[in-house]
Amino acid sequence: MMEQLEVLAPAGGWESLEAAVFAGADAVYLGGPAFGARANAKNFTREELARAAAFCHGRGVRLHVTVNTLLKDQELPQALEFVAFLCSLPVDAVLVQDMGLFSLLRQRAPGLPLHCSTQMSLRTPAGVRLLWELGARRAVLAREMSLSEMEEVRGACPIELEAFVHGALCMCVSGQCYLSAMLGGRSGNRGMCAQPCRLPFAAPGGTGHDLSLKDLSLLEEARQLGAAGICSLKIEGRMKRPEYVAAAVSACRHAVDQGAIPAQLAQDLEAVFSRSGFTKGYLTGKRGAAMFGVRRKEDVTQATEKVFAQLRGLYRGERQRVAIALELGEEGDQAVLLARDREGREAKVRAPLEAGDRPSLPQERCLQQLHKTGGTPFLVEAAAAPAEGIRLAVSALNALRREALLALLAQRERREPVPFAAKAMDTVPHPRPGWERLPVRACFRGPDQMPPQARRCREIALPLTTPVKDLERLGEEGWPPILLELPRAMFGAEERIRGLMEERMAGGFLDFTCGNLGAVALCRELGARAHGTFSLNIANTPALGFFQELGLKSAECSFELTGRELEALGGSLPRGAMVYGRQALMLTRNCPLANSPKGCLGCKSPGCLTDRKRKRFPVVCARLDGELLAAELLNSVPLWLGDREDRLGNMDFGVFRFTVENPVESGQVLEAFFRQEPLGCDYTRGLFQRGVE
């Protein structure tokens, strides 16, 4: 297992790429000019990408390129053309988030290894198994998973598993953060996160920075992760400087190869970047206040020029990592040197033998010179020379060796392109629903929140944990059809959720809402009817088609789309948009309200965070059998599009999501919609008009 462990490094620019490779990375991930989740990194031009592919392949390092943002319909042709370029280099893998792009690439480039980004919120065996069945090569697991949860996923299918081992730790589950988008119009799902979570957000009794976690460091657990089935150890940091990259790679390399990190290197790594030190919280399951931290003055000042200078020594020159064999011989009046790597590539070069009675260069000296490959990526593991020596000057033999190594390096840099089939995108316009009033799907946290006005809705969504007797009572009383909401976070709870689904399906409740791929997978496995929610991040027509092929009966589109973008979506899958509700800004496994001396407060009702402008953001916890699955941070005011039906004409239904409202307030909202009256409270239009970057 240790031989298979891959050290995967970030590269935000060329110097960081060299730092990663020379410090010992097995693979590097980086972004191109667009469509990467770190749009503010320096990133690579197409010319630099071609050079990077040759540089990495020559040295036996794999190159992964990120195309891992959500894409809108008008961006897909450019994204496909960019991936076609990557196939021509070729790169070793493309990292994706958008399910529409994923499905298009499986059709156009079936030979291209696709790695599923952590932005897909991959955290359950069923969800990862589904991606494997659909053709994914690798899944990047959520940072919030424990070691036992990773082991459980490993047992589900033979897909490669990648896990983060060092770097920044977001408060929110990747792919489920809308805080930057809602507060500033810069979407984290599109690589533009402004990191507002690092600003003051205060919980009662907290530190005042209660959305800011310490950085992650699982380097000491590298071998444990390998034993649990992780094949790739991922270092975060495409925005960080080369010295950090080199330090993190070197530390990870030591952890994998020797099982321990030199004390000075560990100290230097913490000096170049940390937030109040590091945490292992999610891996061990020890969540709470100890995981929170900010970038302090002492964290900044310990990164001295002396430390940086020392770390630059880690990548000052080539790392001899490519094992080769060299064989020196004679053919007629020429000396011949054959260089061969382990993959079978060969380079043969020649030089004239010395004329006259010049003494032969002894075999021992020949072998000595052949092993001098410093300044190149090659390490001679076997060398042969004639027993009687060879008539060459030392300088001529050195030149022959250099020529052979350059020729072999050039061979290694060239790879066959991955076939890519260019096809036109077929987009069928979505038929206009033809309703007089937008049908309503109303989502409640429980039956006691439902007002009489909810009887006028087309359907009602309630939590999966709603007791069966209550569901049966609602059916007997003639309420609208009921959909059961599967948890947005399913960490370690898949089998319990499966059991609850089977119990409710036995009672005739067959419709479930799904906010993650794991939930979709469970519905497919159990034969239930699945309906997608906003957190599937459906942002384009191919994504709608992809989920329709998976069996979804309806889907709620991403609320990062504008009205015009929603209206332009094609395909036949019934779709909806959120019309009312406090939009979920974060989904977090470590509740921000737990950053207090008392830890988790076990809130009976939603708590709040307060920002620097004194706005209050509710926090709602989701529990299963008393265990916290996740906490949702909600917007300070609700979204309201109830008076914009004219802009929702392409939607088949509108979603009203009630979270902190009591039954009276819920009824007032529905009444305002049905009567076409003003809402009567503060609200936001969200991103419906202004959109996101």
PDB file of N, CA, C and O in Angstrom, residues 71-101:
ATOM      1  N   LEU A  71     -20.831  25.228 -14.521  1.00  0.00           N
ATOM      2  CA  LEU A  71     -20.817  25.864 -15.831  1.00  0.00           C
ATOM      3  C   LEU A  71     -22.238  26.193 -16.275  1.00  0.00           C
ATOM      4  O   LEU A  71     -23.179  25.434 -16.017  1.00  0.00           O
ATOM      5  N   LYS A  72     -22.366  27.319 -16.942  1.00  0.00           N
ATOM      6  CA  LYS A  72     -23.650  27.695 -17.528  1.00  0.00           C
ATOM      7  C   LYS A  72     -23.684  27.229 -18.979  1.00  0.00           C
ATOM      8  O   LYS A  72     -22.648  26.940 -19.580  1.00  0.00           O
ATOM      9  N   ASP A  73     -24.885  27.160 -19.538  1.00  0.00           N
ATOM     10  CA  ASP A  73     -25.039  26.618 -20.892  1.00  0.00           C
ATOM     11  C   ASP A  73     -24.097  27.273 -21.890  1.00  0.00           C
ATOM     12  O   ASP A  73     -23.455  26.593 -22.696  1.00  0.00           O
ATOM     13  N   GLN A  74     -23.992  28.593 -21.819  1.00  0.00           N
ATOM     14  CA  GLN A  74     -23.193  29.305 -22.818  1.00  0.00           C
ATOM     15  C   GLN A  74     -21.697  29.065 -22.657  1.00  0.00           C
ATOM     16  O   GLN A  74     -20.912  29.344 -23.564  1.00  0.00           O
ATOM     17  N   GLU A  75     -21.269  28.513 -21.492  1.00  0.00           N
ATOM     18  CA  GLU A  75     -19.850  28.261 -21.248  1.00  0.00           C
ATOM     19  C   GLU A  75     -19.415  26.853 -21.658  1.00  0.00           C
ATOM     20  O   GLU A  75     -18.215  26.586 -21.798  1.00  0.00           O
ATOM     21  N   LEU A  76     -20.364  25.964 -21.840  1.00  0.00           N
ATOM     22  CA  LEU A  76     -20.022  24.566 -22.094  1.00  0.00           C
ATOM     23  C   LEU A  76     -19.219  24.354 -23.381  1.00  0.00           C
ATOM     24  O   LEU A  76     -18.250  23.576 -23.368  1.00  0.00           O
ATOM     25  N   PRO A  77     -19.555  24.994 -24.507  1.00  0.00           N
ATOM     26  CA  PRO A  77     -18.726  24.775 -25.706  1.00  0.00           C
ATOM     27  C   PRO A  77     -17.258  25.130 -25.492  1.00  0.00           C
ATOM     28  O   PRO A  77     -16.361  24.401 -25.934  1.00  0.00           O
ATOM     29  N   GLN A  78     -16.994  26.248 -24.786  1.00  0.00           N
ATOM     30  CA  GLN A  78     -15.611  26.648 -24.532  1.00  0.00           C
ATOM     31  C   GLN A  78     -14.932  25.653 -23.596  1.00  0.00           C
ATOM     32  O   GLN A  78     -13.747  25.309 -23.777  1.00  0.00           O
ATOM     33  N   ALA A  79     -15.662  25.163 -22.591  1.00  0.00           N
ATOM     34  CA  ALA A  79     -15.087  24.184 -21.666  1.00  0.00           C
ATOM     35  C   ALA A  79     -14.749  22.882 -22.391  1.00  0.00           C
ATOM     36  O   ALA A  79     -13.698  22.278 -22.160  1.00  0.00           O
ATOM     37  N   LEU A  80     -15.623  22.442 -23.283  1.00  0.00           N
ATOM     38  CA  LEU A  80     -15.360  21.222 -24.045  1.00  0.00           C
ATOM     39  C   LEU A  80     -14.145  21.393 -24.955  1.00  0.00           C
ATOM     40  O   LEU A  80     -13.313  20.485 -25.076  1.00  0.00           O
ATOM     41  N   GLU A  81     -14.050  22.553 -25.586  1.00  0.00           N
ATOM     42  CA  GLU A  81     -12.897  22.803 -26.453  1.00  0.00           C
ATOM     43  C   GLU A  81     -11.610  22.806 -25.642  1.00  0.00           C
ATOM     44  O   GLU A  81     -10.574  22.315 -26.094  1.00  0.00           O
ATOM     45  N   PHE A  82     -11.660  23.333 -24.416  1.00  0.00           N
ATOM     46  CA  PHE A  82     -10.476  23.351 -23.558  1.00  0.00           C
ATOM     47  C   PHE A  82     -10.077  21.934 -23.171  1.00  0.00           C
ATOM     48  O   PHE A  82      -8.887  21.572 -23.199  1.00  0.00           O
ATOM     49  N   VAL A  83     -11.044  21.085 -22.841  1.00  0.00           N
ATOM     50  CA  VAL A  83     -10.716  19.704 -22.485  1.00  0.00           C
ATOM     51  C   VAL A  83     -10.176  18.960 -23.704  1.00  0.00           C
ATOM     52  O   VAL A  83      -9.277  18.118 -23.578  1.00  0.00           O
ATOM     53  N   ALA A  84     -10.696  19.276 -24.891  1.00  0.00           N
ATOM     54  CA  ALA A  84     -10.137  18.669 -26.106  1.00  0.00           C
ATOM     55  C   ALA A  84      -8.659  19.025 -26.243  1.00  0.00           C
ATOM     56  O   ALA A  84      -7.833  18.184 -26.628  1.00  0.00           O
ATOM     57  N   PHE A  85      -8.303  20.273 -25.916  1.00  0.00           N
ATOM     58  CA  PHE A  85      -6.894  20.678 -25.927  1.00  0.00           C
ATOM     59  C   PHE A  85      -6.097  19.875 -24.904  1.00  0.00           C
ATOM     60  O   PHE A  85      -4.979  19.406 -25.190  1.00  0.00           O
ATOM     61  N   LEU A  86      -6.643  19.693 -23.709  1.00  0.00           N
ATOM     62  CA  LEU A  86      -5.950  18.913 -22.678  1.00  0.00           C
ATOM     63  C   LEU A  86      -5.734  17.474 -23.139  1.00  0.00           C
ATOM     64  O   LEU A  86      -4.697  16.866 -22.845  1.00  0.00           O
ATOM     65  N   CYS A  87      -6.694  16.924 -23.874  1.00  0.00           N
ATOM     66  CA  CYS A  87      -6.543  15.569 -24.401  1.00  0.00           C
ATOM     67  C   CYS A  87      -5.415  15.494 -25.427  1.00  0.00           C
ATOM     68  O   CYS A  87      -4.783  14.443 -25.589  1.00  0.00           O
ATOM     69  N   SER A  88      -5.160  16.591 -26.113  1.00  0.00           N
ATOM     70  CA  SER A  88      -4.113  16.582 -27.134  1.00  0.00           C
ATOM     71  C   SER A  88      -2.723  16.571 -26.524  1.00  0.00           C
ATOM     72  O   SER A  88      -1.755  16.193 -27.192  1.00  0.00           O
ATOM     73  N   LEU A  89      -2.572  16.989 -25.247  1.00  0.00           N
ATOM     74  CA  LEU A  89      -1.225  17.107 -24.678  1.00  0.00           C
ATOM     75  C   LEU A  89      -0.537  15.753 -24.458  1.00  0.00           C
ATOM     76  O   LEU A  89       0.658  15.645 -24.801  1.00  0.00           O
ATOM     77  N   PRO A  90      -1.120  14.732 -23.819  1.00  0.00           N
ATOM     78  CA  PRO A  90      -2.345  14.784 -23.032  1.00  0.00           C
ATOM     79  C   PRO A  90      -2.009  14.955 -21.548  1.00  0.00           C
ATOM     80  O   PRO A  90      -0.879  14.701 -21.129  1.00  0.00           O
ATOM     81  N   VAL A  91      -3.005  15.357 -20.748  1.00  0.00           N
ATOM     82  CA  VAL A  91      -2.836  15.351 -19.301  1.00  0.00           C
ATOM     83  C   VAL A  91      -3.267  13.983 -18.785  1.00  0.00           C
ATOM     84  O   VAL A  91      -3.883  13.192 -19.503  1.00  0.00           O
ATOM     85  N   ASP A  92      -2.959  13.695 -17.528  1.00  0.00           N
ATOM     86  CA  ASP A  92      -3.248  12.380 -16.970  1.00  0.00           C
ATOM     87  C   ASP A  92      -4.650  12.269 -16.399  1.00  0.00           C
ATOM     88  O   ASP A  92      -5.161  11.157 -16.227  1.00  0.00           O
ATOM     89  N   ALA A  93      -5.256  13.394 -16.065  1.00  0.00           N
ATOM     90  CA  ALA A  93      -6.624  13.377 -15.543  1.00  0.00           C
ATOM     91  C   ALA A  93      -7.181  14.788 -15.590  1.00  0.00           C
ATOM     92  O   ALA A  93      -6.439  15.771 -15.557  1.00  0.00           O
ATOM     93  N   VAL A  94      -8.506  14.873 -15.660  1.00  0.00           N
ATOM     94  CA  VAL A  94      -9.209  16.145 -15.558  1.00  0.00           C
ATOM     95  C   VAL A  94     -10.146  16.058 -14.365  1.00  0.00           C
ATOM     96  O   VAL A  94     -10.878  15.070 -14.198  1.00  0.00           O
ATOM     97  N   LEU A  95     -10.098  17.060 -13.526  1.00  0.00           N
ATOM     98  CA  LEU A  95     -10.892  17.121 -12.299  1.00  0.00           C
ATOM     99  C   LEU A  95     -12.153  17.933 -12.578  1.00  0.00           C
ATOM    100  O   LEU A  95     -12.068  19.076 -13.032  1.00  0.00           O
ATOM    101  N   VAL A  96     -13.337  17.351 -12.332  1.00  0.00           N
ATOM    102  CA  VAL A  96     -14.594  18.021 -12.672  1.00  0.00           C
ATOM    103  C   VAL A  96     -15.531  18.077 -11.478  1.00  0.00           C
ATOM    104  O   VAL A  96     -15.471  17.236 -10.572  1.00  0.00           O
ATOM    105  N   GLN A  97     -16.397  19.079 -11.486  1.00  0.00           N
ATOM    106  CA  GLN A  97     -17.486  19.203 -10.517  1.00  0.00           C
ATOM    107  C   GLN A  97     -18.842  19.100 -11.191  1.00  0.00           C
ATOM    108  O   GLN A  97     -19.740  18.435 -10.711  1.00  0.00           O
ATOM    109  N   ASP A  98     -18.990  19.791 -12.317  1.00  0.00           N
ATOM    110  CA  ASP A  98     -20.287  19.939 -12.967  1.00  0.00           C
ATOM    111  C   ASP A  98     -20.729  18.616 -13.586  1.00  0.00           C
ATOM    112  O   ASP A  98     -20.030  18.037 -14.415  1.00  0.00           O
ATOM    113  N   MET A  99     -21.916  18.138 -13.200  1.00  0.00           N
ATOM    114  CA  MET A  99     -22.387  16.855 -13.687  1.00  0.00           C
ATOM    115  C   MET A  99     -22.767  16.908 -15.162  1.00  0.00           C
ATOM    116  O   MET A  99     -22.726  15.886 -15.858  1.00  0.00           O
ATOM    117  N   GLY A 100     -23.127  18.086 -15.661  1.00  0.00           N
ATOM    118  CA  GLY A 100     -23.375  18.225 -17.083  1.00  0.00           C
ATOM    119  C   GLY A 100     -22.104  18.011 -17.881  1.00  0.00           C
ATOM    120  O   GLY A 100     -22.080  17.272 -18.882  1.00  0.00           O
ATOM    121  N   LEU A 101     -21.013  18.648 -17.459  1.00  0.00           N
ATOM    122  CA  LEU A 101     -19.726  18.461 -18.125  1.00  0.00           C
ATOM    123  C   LEU A 101     -19.262  17.017 -17.984  1.00  0.00           C
ATOM    124  O   LEU A 101     -18.738  16.431 -18.937  1.00  0.00           O
TER     125      LEU A 101
END
